[in-house]
Amino acid sequence: MWNKRQQSKKSCKERRKQKKNNNELFDFINNNDIDVVFVFSRLTYNNMPSLSKKHIKQENLKNADNGDIRIGRYRDYIKHCKYLANVEHPNVDVLLNRNIDVYGLRHPSAWGGYKIENYSNVLGKLFEVLKN
């Protein structure tokens, strides 16, 4: 059984590890000139670095889908947020060089499977607009 002091130490270690992972992620994004990131599963999307507290309205965007995509009886989704360049984010020491769009999609092994048409119809239109 853990006592409070051991729990506190454990959470400090976990926070340091999370910050290290976030720094590595933002370094990787900067070093490889990435401007769009796709993550598969809510867990992964929700474990991305926190959005900026000062710029939450510009970073926390509405879902890219309109809410009506489904896989069988399961609701499908395309979550969307934006990390702004040169803005401090909690639990990260690295500043991004450019704005990053992050899209969260269902994991292919989730209940109901994976239906590429749900994503290609929405994201295909989005990226066509970006190309022009």
CSV table of C-alpha atoms in Angstrom, one decimal:
chain,number,residue,atom,x,y,z
A,1,MET,CA,0.0,0.0,0.0
A,2,TRP,CA,1.3,3.4,-0.9
A,3,ASN,CA,1.5,6.2,1.7
A,4,LYS,CA,1.0,9.8,0.7
A,5,ARG,CA,4.7,10.6,0.5
A,6,GLN,CA,5.3,7.7,-1.9
A,7,GLN,CA,2.2,8.8,-4.0
A,8,SER,CA,3.6,12.4,-4.2
A,9,LYS,CA,7.0,11.2,-5.3
A,10,LYS,CA,5.4,9.0,-8.0
A,11,SER,CA,3.3,11.8,-9.3
A,12,CYS,CA,6.4,14.1,-9.5
A,13,LYS,CA,8.2,11.4,-11.5
A,14,GLU,CA,5.2,11.0,-13.8
A,15,ARG,CA,5.0,14.8,-14.3
A,16,ARG,CA,8.8,15.0,-15.2
A,17,LYS,CA,8.3,12.1,-17.6
A,18,GLN,CA,5.3,13.8,-19.2
A,19,LYS,CA,7.2,17.0,-19.6
A,20,LYS,CA,10.2,15.2,-21.2
A,21,ASN,CA,7.9,13.4,-23.6
A,22,ASN,CA,6.1,16.6,-24.5
A,23,ASN,CA,9.5,18.3,-25.1
A,24,GLU,CA,10.6,15.5,-27.3
A,25,LEU,CA,7.3,15.6,-29.3
A,26,PHE,CA,7.6,19.4,-29.9
A,27,ASP,CA,11.3,19.1,-30.8
A,28,PHE,CA,10.4,16.3,-33.3
A,29,ILE,CA,7.7,18.5,-34.8
A,30,ASN,CA,10.0,21.5,-35.1
A,31,ASN,CA,13.0,19.5,-36.5
A,32,ASN,CA,10.9,17.8,-39.2
A,33,ASP,CA,8.8,20.9,-40.3
A,34,ILE,CA,5.5,19.2,-39.4
A,35,ASP,CA,2.4,21.3,-39.6
A,36,VAL,CA,-0.4,18.6,-39.3
A,37,VAL,CA,-0.5,15.8,-36.8
A,38,PHE,CA,-3.0,12.9,-36.9
A,39,VAL,CA,-3.5,10.9,-33.7
A,40,PHE,CA,-5.5,7.7,-33.4
A,41,SER,CA,-7.7,7.3,-30.3
A,42,ARG,CA,-9.2,9.6,-27.8
A,43,LEU,CA,-6.6,8.5,-25.2
A,44,THR,CA,-3.7,9.7,-27.4
A,45,TYR,CA,-5.5,12.9,-28.4
A,46,ASN,CA,-6.3,13.7,-24.8
A,47,ASN,CA,-2.7,13.0,-23.7
A,48,MET,CA,-1.3,15.6,-26.1
A,49,PRO,CA,0.4,18.6,-24.4
A,50,SER,CA,-2.1,21.0,-22.8
A,51,LEU,CA,-3.3,23.9,-24.8
A,52,SER,CA,-2.1,27.4,-24.0
A,53,LYS,CA,-4.1,29.0,-21.2
A,54,LYS,CA,-3.7,32.4,-22.6
A,55,HIS,CA,-4.8,31.4,-26.1
A,56,ILE,CA,-7.3,28.7,-25.4
A,57,LYS,CA,-10.0,30.2,-27.7
A,58,GLN,CA,-7.6,30.2,-30.7
A,59,GLU,CA,-6.3,26.7,-30.0
A,60,ASN,CA,-9.4,24.7,-28.8
A,61,LEU,CA,-11.3,24.3,-32.1
A,62,LYS,CA,-14.6,22.6,-32.8
A,63,ASN,CA,-14.5,19.1,-34.2
A,64,ALA,CA,-13.7,18.9,-38.0
A,65,ASP,CA,-16.8,16.7,-38.6
A,66,ASN,CA,-20.4,17.9,-38.3
A,67,GLY,CA,-21.4,15.2,-35.8
A,68,ASP,CA,-23.2,12.9,-38.2
A,69,ILE,CA,-20.5,10.4,-39.1
A,70,ARG,CA,-21.0,6.9,-37.8
A,71,ILE,CA,-19.6,3.4,-37.9
A,72,GLY,CA,-22.6,1.1,-37.5
A,73,ARG,CA,-24.2,2.2,-34.4
A,74,TYR,CA,-21.1,4.0,-33.0
A,75,ARG,CA,-20.5,7.7,-33.3
A,76,ASP,CA,-17.4,8.5,-35.2
A,77,TYR,CA,-15.5,11.8,-34.8
A,78,ILE,CA,-12.7,14.0,-36.1
A,79,LYS,CA,-11.4,16.1,-33.2
A,80,HIS,CA,-9.4,19.2,-34.0
A,81,CYS,CA,-7.2,21.6,-32.1
A,82,LYS,CA,-4.3,24.0,-33.1
A,83,TYR,CA,-1.1,24.6,-31.2
A,84,LEU,CA,0.1,28.2,-31.9
A,85,ALA,CA,3.7,29.0,-32.8
A,86,ASN,CA,5.9,30.9,-30.3
A,87,VAL,CA,3.4,30.4,-27.5
A,88,GLU,CA,4.1,28.7,-24.2
A,89,HIS,CA,2.2,25.6,-23.4
A,90,PRO,CA,1.9,24.0,-19.9
A,91,ASN,CA,4.2,21.1,-19.3
A,92,VAL,CA,6.4,21.9,-22.3
A,93,ASP,CA,9.7,23.9,-22.4
A,94,VAL,CA,9.9,23.9,-26.2
A,95,LEU,CA,8.2,26.5,-28.3
A,96,LEU,CA,6.8,25.5,-31.7
A,97,ASN,CA,8.2,27.1,-34.8
A,98,ARG,CA,4.9,27.1,-36.7
A,99,ASN,CA,1.2,26.6,-36.0
A,100,ILE,CA,0.3,22.9,-35.7
A,101,ASP,CA,-3.1,21.4,-36.5
A,102,VAL,CA,-3.9,18.2,-34.6
A,103,TYR,CA,-6.7,15.8,-35.7
A,104,GLY,CA,-7.9,13.0,-33.4
A,105,LEU,CA,-9.5,10.0,-35.1
A,106,ARG,CA,-10.9,6.7,-33.8
A,107,HIS,CA,-8.3,4.0,-33.5
A,108,PRO,CA,-8.7,1.4,-36.3
A,109,SER,CA,-9.1,-1.4,-33.7
A,110,ALA,CA,-11.9,0.4,-31.8
A,111,TRP,CA,-15.4,-1.1,-31.6
A,112,GLY,CA,-17.0,-1.0,-35.0
A,113,GLY,CA,-13.7,-0.8,-36.8
A,114,TYR,CA,-12.4,1.9,-39.1
A,115,LYS,CA,-14.2,3.5,-42.0
A,116,ILE,CA,-11.8,5.5,-44.2
A,117,GLU,CA,-14.7,7.2,-46.1
A,118,ASN,CA,-15.7,9.0,-42.9
A,119,TYR,CA,-12.3,10.7,-42.8
A,120,SER,CA,-11.5,11.1,-46.5
A,121,ASN,CA,-14.8,12.9,-47.1
A,122,VAL,CA,-14.2,15.5,-44.4
A,123,LEU,CA,-10.4,15.8,-44.4
A,124,GLY,CA,-10.2,15.6,-48.2
A,125,LYS,CA,-12.3,18.7,-48.6
A,126,LEU,CA,-10.4,20.4,-45.9
A,127,PHE,CA,-7.0,19.8,-47.5
A,128,GLU,CA,-8.3,20.7,-50.9
A,129,VAL,CA,-9.2,24.1,-49.5
A,130,LEU,CA,-5.7,24.4,-48.0
A,131,LYS,CA,-4.0,23.6,-51.3
A,132,ASN,CA,-5.8,26.4,-53.1
